Short mmCIF file of C-alpha atoms in Angstrom, two decimals:
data_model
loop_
_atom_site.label_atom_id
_atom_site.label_comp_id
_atom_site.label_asym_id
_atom_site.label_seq_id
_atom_site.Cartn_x
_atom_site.Cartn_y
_atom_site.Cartn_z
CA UNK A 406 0.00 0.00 0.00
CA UNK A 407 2.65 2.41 1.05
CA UNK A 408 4.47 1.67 -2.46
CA UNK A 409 1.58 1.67 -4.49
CA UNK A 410 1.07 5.45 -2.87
CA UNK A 411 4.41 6.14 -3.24
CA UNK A 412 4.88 4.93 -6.88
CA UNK A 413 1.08 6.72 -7.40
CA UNK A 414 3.17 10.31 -5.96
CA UNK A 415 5.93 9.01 -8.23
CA UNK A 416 3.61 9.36 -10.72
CA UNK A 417 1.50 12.15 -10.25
CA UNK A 418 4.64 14.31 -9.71
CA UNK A 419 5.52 14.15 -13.93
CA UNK A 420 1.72 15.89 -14.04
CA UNK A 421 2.57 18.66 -11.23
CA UNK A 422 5.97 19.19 -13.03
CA UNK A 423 3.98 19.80 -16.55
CA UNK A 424 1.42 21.77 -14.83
CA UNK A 425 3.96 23.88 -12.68
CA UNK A 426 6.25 24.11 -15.64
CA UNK A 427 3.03 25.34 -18.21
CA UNK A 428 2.06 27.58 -15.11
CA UNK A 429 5.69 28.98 -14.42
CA UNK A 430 5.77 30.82 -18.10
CA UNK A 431 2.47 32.75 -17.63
CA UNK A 432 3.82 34.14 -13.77
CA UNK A 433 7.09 35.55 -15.57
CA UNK A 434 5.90 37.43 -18.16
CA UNK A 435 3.52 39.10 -16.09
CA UNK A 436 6.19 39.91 -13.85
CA UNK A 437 8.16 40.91 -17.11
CA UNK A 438 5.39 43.45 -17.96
CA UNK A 439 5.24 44.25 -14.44
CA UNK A 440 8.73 44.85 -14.26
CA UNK A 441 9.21 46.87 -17.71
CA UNK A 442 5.98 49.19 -16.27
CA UNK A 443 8.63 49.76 -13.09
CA UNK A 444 11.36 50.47 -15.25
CA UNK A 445 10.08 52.84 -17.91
CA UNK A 446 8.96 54.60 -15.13
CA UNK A 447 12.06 54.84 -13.06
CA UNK A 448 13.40 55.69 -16.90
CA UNK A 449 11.20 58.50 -16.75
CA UNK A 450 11.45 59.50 -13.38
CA UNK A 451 15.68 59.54 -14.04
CA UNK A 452 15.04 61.55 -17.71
CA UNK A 453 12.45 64.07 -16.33
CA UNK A 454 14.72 65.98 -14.21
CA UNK A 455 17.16 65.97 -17.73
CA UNK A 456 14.82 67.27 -19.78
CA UNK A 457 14.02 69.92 -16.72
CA UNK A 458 17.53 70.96 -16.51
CA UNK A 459 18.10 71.44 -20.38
CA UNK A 460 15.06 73.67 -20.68
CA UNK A 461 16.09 75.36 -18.28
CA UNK A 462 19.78 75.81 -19.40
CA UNK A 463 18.04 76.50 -23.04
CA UNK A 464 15.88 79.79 -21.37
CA UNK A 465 19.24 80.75 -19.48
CA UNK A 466 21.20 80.76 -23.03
CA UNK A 467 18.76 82.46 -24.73
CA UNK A 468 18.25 85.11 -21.46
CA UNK A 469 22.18 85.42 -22.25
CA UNK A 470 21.46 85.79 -25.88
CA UNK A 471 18.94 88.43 -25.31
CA UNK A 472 20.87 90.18 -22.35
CA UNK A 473 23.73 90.78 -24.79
CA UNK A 474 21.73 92.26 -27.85
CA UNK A 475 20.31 94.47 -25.54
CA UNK A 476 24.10 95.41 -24.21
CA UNK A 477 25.25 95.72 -27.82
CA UNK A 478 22.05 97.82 -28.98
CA UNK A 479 22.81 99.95 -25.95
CA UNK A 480 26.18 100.21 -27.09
CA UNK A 481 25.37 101.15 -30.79
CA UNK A 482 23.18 103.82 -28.83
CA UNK A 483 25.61 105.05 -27.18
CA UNK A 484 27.74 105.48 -29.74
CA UNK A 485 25.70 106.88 -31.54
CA UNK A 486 24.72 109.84 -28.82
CA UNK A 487 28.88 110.24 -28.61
CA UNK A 488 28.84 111.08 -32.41
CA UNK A 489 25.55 113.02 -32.66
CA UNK A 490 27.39 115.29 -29.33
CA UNK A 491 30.87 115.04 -31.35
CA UNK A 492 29.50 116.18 -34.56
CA UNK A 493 27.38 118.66 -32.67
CA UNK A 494 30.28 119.89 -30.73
CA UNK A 495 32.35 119.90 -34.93
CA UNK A 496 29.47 122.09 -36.08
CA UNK A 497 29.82 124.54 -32.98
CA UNK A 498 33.96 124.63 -33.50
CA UNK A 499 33.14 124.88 -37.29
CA UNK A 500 31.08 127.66 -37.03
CA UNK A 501 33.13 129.82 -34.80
CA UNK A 502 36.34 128.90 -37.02
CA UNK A 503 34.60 129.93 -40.51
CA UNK A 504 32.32 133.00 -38.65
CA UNK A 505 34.39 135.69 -40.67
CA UNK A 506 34.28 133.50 -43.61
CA UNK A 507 35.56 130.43 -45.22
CA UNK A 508 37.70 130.14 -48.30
CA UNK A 509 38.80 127.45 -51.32
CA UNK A 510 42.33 127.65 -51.91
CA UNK A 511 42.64 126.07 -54.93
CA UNK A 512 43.25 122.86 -53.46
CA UNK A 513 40.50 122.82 -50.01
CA UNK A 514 38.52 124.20 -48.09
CA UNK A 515 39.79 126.54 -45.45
CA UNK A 516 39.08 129.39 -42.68
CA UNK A 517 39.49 132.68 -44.81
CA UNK A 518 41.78 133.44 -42.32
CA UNK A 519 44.37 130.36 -43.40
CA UNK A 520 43.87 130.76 -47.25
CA UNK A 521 46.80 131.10 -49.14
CA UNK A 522 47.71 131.66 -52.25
CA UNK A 523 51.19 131.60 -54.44
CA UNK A 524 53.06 134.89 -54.62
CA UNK A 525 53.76 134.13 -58.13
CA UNK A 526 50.16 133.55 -59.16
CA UNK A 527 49.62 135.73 -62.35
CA UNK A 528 46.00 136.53 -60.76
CA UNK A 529 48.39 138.75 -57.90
CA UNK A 530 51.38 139.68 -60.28
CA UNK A 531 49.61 141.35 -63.19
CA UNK A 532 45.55 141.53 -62.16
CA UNK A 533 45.11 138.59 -65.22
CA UNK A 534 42.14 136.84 -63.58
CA UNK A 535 38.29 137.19 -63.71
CA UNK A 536 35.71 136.87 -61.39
CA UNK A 537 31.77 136.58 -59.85
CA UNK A 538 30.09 137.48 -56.96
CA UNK A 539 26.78 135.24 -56.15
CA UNK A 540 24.79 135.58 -53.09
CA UNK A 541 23.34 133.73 -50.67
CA UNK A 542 19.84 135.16 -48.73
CA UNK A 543 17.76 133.19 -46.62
CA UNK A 544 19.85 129.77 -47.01
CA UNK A 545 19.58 129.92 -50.74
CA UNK A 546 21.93 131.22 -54.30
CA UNK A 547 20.05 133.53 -56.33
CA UNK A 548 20.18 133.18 -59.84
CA UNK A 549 23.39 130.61 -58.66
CA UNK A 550 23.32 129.22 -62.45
CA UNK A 551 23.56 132.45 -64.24
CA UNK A 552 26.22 133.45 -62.11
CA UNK A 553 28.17 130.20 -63.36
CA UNK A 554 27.02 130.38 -66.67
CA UNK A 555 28.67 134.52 -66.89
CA UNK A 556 31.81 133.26 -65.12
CA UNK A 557 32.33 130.54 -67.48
CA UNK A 558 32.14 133.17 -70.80
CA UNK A 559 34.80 134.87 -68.53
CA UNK A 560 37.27 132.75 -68.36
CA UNK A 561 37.17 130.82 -71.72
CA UNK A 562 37.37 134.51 -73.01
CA UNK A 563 40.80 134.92 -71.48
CA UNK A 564 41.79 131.42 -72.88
CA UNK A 565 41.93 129.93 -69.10
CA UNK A 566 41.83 126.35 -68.77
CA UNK A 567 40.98 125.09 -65.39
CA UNK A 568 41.55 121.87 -63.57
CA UNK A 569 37.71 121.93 -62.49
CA UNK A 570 34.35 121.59 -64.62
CA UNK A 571 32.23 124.02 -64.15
CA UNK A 572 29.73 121.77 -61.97
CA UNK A 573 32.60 121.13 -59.64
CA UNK A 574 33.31 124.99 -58.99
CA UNK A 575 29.58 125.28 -58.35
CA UNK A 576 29.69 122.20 -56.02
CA UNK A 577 32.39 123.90 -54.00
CA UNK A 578 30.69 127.14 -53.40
CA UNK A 579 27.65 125.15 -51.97
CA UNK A 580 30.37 122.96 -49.73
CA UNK A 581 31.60 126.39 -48.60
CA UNK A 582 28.21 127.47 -47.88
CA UNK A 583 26.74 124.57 -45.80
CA UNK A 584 30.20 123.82 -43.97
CA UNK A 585 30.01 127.55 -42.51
CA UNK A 586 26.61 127.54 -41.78
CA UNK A 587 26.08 130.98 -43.82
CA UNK A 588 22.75 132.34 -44.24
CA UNK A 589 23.31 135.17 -46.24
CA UNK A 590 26.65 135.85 -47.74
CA UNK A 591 28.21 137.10 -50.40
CA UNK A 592 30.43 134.96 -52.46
CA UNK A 593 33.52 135.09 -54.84
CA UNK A 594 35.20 132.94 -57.02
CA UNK A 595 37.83 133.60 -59.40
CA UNK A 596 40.21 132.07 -62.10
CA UNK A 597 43.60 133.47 -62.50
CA UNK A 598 46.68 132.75 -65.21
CA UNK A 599 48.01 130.89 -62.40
CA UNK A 600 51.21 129.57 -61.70
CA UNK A 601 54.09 130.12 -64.28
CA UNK A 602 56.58 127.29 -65.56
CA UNK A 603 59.81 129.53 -63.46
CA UNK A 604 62.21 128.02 -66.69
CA UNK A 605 60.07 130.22 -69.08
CA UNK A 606 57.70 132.73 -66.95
CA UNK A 607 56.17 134.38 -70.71
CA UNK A 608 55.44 131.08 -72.29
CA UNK A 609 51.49 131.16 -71.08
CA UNK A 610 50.93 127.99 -72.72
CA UNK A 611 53.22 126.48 -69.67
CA UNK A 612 51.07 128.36 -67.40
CA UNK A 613 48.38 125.84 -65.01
CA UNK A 614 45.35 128.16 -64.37
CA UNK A 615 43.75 128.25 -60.65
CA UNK A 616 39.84 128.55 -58.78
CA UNK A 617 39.62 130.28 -55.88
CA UNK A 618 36.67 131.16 -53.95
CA UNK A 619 35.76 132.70 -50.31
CA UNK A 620 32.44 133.38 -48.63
CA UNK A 621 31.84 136.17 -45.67
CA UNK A 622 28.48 137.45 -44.23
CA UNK A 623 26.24 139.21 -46.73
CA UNK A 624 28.05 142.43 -47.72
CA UNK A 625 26.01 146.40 -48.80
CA UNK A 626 27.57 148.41 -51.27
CA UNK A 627 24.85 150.77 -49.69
CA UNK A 628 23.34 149.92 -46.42
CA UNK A 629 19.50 148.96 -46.00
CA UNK A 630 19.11 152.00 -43.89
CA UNK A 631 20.24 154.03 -46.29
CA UNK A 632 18.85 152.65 -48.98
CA UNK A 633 15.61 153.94 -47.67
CA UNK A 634 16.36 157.46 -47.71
CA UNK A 635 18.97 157.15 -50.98
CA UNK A 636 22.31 157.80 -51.47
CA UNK A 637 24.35 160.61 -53.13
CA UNK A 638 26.93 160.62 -56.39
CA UNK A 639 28.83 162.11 -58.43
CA UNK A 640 29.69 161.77 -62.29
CA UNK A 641 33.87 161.25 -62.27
CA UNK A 642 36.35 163.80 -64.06
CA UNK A 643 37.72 159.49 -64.44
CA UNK A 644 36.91 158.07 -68.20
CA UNK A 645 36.36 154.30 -67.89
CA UNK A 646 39.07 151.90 -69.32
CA UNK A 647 38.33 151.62 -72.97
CA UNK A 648 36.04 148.79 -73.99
CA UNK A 649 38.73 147.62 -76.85
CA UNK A 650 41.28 147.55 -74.01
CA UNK A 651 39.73 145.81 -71.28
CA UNK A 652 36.81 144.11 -72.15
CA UNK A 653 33.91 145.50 -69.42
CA UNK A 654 31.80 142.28 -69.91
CA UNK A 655 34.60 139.86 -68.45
CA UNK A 656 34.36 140.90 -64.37
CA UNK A 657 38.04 141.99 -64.04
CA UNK A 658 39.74 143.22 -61.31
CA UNK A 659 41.17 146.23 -63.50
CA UNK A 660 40.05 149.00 -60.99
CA UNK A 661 42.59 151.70 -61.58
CA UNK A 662 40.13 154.10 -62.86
CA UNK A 663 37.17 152.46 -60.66
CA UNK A 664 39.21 153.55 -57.48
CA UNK A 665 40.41 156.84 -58.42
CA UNK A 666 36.40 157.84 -59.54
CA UNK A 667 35.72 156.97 -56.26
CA UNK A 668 38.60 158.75 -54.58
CA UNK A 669 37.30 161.81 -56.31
CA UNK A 670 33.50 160.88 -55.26
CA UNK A 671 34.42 160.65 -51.29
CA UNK A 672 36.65 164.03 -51.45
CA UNK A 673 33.28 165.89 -52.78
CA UNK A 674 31.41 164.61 -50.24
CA UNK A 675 29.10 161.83 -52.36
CA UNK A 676 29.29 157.71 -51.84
CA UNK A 677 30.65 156.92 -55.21
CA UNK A 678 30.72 157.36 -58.79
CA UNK A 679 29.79 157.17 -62.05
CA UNK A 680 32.11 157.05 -65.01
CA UNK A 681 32.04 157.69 -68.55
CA UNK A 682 33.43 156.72 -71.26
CA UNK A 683 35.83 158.34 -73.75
CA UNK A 684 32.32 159.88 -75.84
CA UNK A 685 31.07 160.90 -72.82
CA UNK A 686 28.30 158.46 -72.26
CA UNK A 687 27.66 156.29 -69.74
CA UNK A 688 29.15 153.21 -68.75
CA UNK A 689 29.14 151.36 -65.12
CA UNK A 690 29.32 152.76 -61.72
CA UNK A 691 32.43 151.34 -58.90
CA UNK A 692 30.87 147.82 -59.14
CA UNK A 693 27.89 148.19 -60.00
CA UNK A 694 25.13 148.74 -63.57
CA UNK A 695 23.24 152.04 -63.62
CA UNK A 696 19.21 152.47 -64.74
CA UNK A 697 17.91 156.12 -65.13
CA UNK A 698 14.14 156.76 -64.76
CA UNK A 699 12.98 159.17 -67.48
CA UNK A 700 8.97 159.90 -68.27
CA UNK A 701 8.05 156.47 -66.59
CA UNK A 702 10.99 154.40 -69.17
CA UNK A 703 13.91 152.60 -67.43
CA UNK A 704 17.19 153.37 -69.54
CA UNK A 705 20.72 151.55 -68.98
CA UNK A 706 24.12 151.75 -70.88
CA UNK A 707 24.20 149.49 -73.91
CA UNK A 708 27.66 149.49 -73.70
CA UNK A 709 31.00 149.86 -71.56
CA UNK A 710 29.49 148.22 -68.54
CA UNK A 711 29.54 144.21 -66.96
CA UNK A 712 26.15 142.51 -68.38
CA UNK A 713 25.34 141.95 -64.44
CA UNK A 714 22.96 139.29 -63.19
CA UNK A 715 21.41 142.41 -61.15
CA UNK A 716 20.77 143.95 -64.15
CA UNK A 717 19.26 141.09 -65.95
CA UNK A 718 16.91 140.66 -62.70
CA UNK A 719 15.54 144.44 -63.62
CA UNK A 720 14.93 143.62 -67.25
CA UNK A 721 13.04 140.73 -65.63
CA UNK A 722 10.73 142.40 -63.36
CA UNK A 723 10.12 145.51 -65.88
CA UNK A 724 8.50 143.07 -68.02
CA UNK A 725 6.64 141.54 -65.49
CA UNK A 726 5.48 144.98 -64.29
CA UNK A 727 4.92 146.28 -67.81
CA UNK A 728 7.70 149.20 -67.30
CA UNK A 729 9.29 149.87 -70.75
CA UNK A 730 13.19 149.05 -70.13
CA UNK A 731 15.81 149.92 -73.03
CA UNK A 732 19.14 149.61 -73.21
CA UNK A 733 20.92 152.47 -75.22
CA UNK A 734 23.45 155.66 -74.95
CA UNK A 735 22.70 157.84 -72.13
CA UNK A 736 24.53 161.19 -72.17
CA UNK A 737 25.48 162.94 -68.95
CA UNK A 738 22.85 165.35 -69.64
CA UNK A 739 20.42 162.50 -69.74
CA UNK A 740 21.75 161.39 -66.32
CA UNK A 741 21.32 164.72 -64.66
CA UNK A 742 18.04 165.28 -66.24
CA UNK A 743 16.86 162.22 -64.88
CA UNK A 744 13.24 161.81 -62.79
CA UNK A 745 15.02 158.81 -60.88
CA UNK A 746 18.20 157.09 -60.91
CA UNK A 747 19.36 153.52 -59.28
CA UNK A 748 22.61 151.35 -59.11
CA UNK A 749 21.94 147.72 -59.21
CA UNK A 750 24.41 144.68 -57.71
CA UNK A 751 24.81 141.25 -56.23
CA UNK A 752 26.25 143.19 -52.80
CA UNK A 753 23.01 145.26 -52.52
CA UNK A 754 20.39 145.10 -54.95
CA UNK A 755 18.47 148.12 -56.18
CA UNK A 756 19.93 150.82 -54.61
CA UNK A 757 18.27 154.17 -55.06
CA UNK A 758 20.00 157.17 -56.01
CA UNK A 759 18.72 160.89 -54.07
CA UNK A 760 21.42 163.37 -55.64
CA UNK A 761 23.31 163.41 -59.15
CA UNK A 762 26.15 165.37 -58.93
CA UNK A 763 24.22 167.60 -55.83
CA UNK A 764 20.88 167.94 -58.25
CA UNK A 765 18.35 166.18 -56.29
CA UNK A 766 15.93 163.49 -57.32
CA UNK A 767 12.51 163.04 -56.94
CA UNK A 768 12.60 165.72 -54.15
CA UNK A 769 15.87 164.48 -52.71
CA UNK A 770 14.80 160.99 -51.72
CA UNK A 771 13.93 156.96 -53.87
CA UNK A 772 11.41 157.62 -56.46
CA UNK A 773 8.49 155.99 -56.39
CA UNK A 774 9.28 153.13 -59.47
CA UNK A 775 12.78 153.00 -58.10
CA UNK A 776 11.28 151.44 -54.78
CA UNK A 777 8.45 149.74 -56.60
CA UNK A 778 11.27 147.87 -58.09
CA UNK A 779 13.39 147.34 -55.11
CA UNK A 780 10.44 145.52 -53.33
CA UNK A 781 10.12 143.17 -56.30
CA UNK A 782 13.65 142.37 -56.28
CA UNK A 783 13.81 140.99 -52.47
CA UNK A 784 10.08 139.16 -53.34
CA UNK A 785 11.84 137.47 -56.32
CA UNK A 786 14.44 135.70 -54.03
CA UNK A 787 11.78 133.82 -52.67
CA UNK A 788 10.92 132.47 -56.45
CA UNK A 789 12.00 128.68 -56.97
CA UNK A 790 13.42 129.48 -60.64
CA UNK A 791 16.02 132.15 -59.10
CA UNK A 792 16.85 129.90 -55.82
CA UNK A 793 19.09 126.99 -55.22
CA UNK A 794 19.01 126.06 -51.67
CA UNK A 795 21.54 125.02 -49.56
CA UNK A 796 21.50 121.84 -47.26
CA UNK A 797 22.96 122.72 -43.79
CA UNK A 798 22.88 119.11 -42.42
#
């Protein structure tokens, strides 16, 4: 019995084996799965705090990124002040260093007070040079291309050659201009001969022609003030330089007679003079055209006398006013006879005439087209056509 229950367990135990050994499978892979849950999250648990630390070392990079744009924009700001306050601080030395003028010395831009020029320029030696005077009112040239246009006829009429086109000369004045922060001035330029070959001084083909220019606060041949009430002249004992000599419509700096008819004006008591010429009639005042007044008609030398820009500005606004204006001989009868008289210039304008010779005018003060005239003149700086304004900045 006992082996028959022993064999039986002998038996059975095959069966329990099987059953334990099916059974044993199905407990491990649940603990598998069980354990794989555990894992993936203790895999998640250990990668969270990675993934917290990288974002948060990705926002401090890009805090750092930010931080030093902001430091660099700052800096460009900064900068920027520093050269806004240095150019500022330029423009205030600037305008102190060029406040009695500024100058081109053939070669830059300069205080007037440093401007140089050769001691053998032919321009200083023997007066060969021409010139123009433009002004500047209000920030802006009037009539700035006439001016050029009349300068260039100048010095192509003396054969001059110059190292600079004609754009470039009118480039420089405006430089001159917006560098010394002039509002109104009056400006010069001039082309001389220039600078001889010292091996052969009279071969003028050798010669290499020169620009200069300078600008200074607005100069009056005759002050406003007195403008108002009119001025007083004389008609000079001088006779003008003969036209076949000097030629009067090239602006030259042959003044010989010019300053000895004004000598003689000053020592009679007058501001300045007229002069005639070798016929008697009339030619051009000490730097300036002359229009006489006669029955309501504007007369003006047709010949003798600088075909100023002034001058053209009268024909100009005669039309416009419909006031007959003729250019012809004038006598010096005709000049003393006169209802009204006025000078005309760049440094001045219309500029009205009281005495001829100590005959008075229109009662001894402006007549009443002369200053009809002189009104329209200051309007007509205003007018686009005539203006080209300067850029200070």
């Amino acid at each position: 019995m006992v082996a028959k229950r022993k064999g039986a367990t002998e038996k059975q135990s095959p069966r329990k084996a099987a059953a334990k050994k099916k059974a044993a499978p199905k407990t491990t892979k649940k603990k598998q799965v069980a354990q794989k849950s555990v894992k993936t999250k203790q895999t998640a648990r250990k990668k969270q705090p990675a993934t917290r630390a990288s974002l948060i070392k990705s926002k401090l990079a890009a805090a750092e990124k930010a931080r030093k744009k902001r430091a660099a924009a700052q800096k460009i700001k900064e900068q920027e002040k520093k050269r806004a306050a240095a150019q500022k601080i330029k423009e205030q030395e600037d305008a102190a260093l060029y406040s009695l003028g500024i100058a081109f010395d053939g070669s830059g831009i300069v205080p007037i007070t440093e401007a140089r020029i050769s001691m053998v320029d032919m321009g200083f030696l023997h007066s060969d040079v021409c010139y123009d005077v433009v002004s500047v009112w209000n920030g802006s040239f009037f009539r700035l291309n006439e001016h050029m246009d009349r300068f260039e006829r100048s010095y192509q009429g003396l054969g001059f050659k110059l190292s600079y086109t004609k754009e470039e000369m009118r480039q420089i004045l405006i430089d001159m201009i917006a560098r010394a922060k002039l509002k109104d001035a009056y400006v010069f330029m001039c082309a001389t001969r220039g600078l001889p070959d010292m091996e052969d001084p009279r071969d003028m083909d050798r010669y290499h022609q020169m620009f200069y220019a300078f600008a200074v606060p607005f100069i009056w041949l005759v002050s406003p003030d007195e403008q108002k009430i009119g001025t007083d002249v004389i008609i000079s004992s001088v006779p003008r330089i003969p036209k076949e000599c000097v030629d009067p419509t090239i602006k030259n700096h042959h003044w010989g007679d010019l300053t000895r008819a004004e000598k003689e004006a000053h020592a009679k008591g007058a501001k300045t003079a007229f002069l005639l010429d070798h016929d008697g009639n009339l030619t051009e005042g000490v730097g300036f055209n002359i229009f006489i007044i006669k029955d309501g008609r504007l007369l003006t030398p047709d010949s003798g006398c600088l075909l100023g820009i002034t001058r053209l500005t009268v024909f100009d606004l005669a039309r416009e006013m419909n006031i007959e204006a003729t250019a012809c001989k004038i006598s010096a009868e005709m000049v003393r006879a006169a209802d009204e008289i006025f000078m005309c210039t760049t440094a001045g304008g219309i500029m009205p005439v009281k005495s001829i010779d100590d005959i008075p005018l229109s009662g001894g003060r402006p007549g009443p087209i002369t200053m009809k005239l002189h009104e329209a003149f200051w309007k007509a700086h205003e007018r686009p056509e005539y203006s080209t304004p300067v850029n200070y900045s």
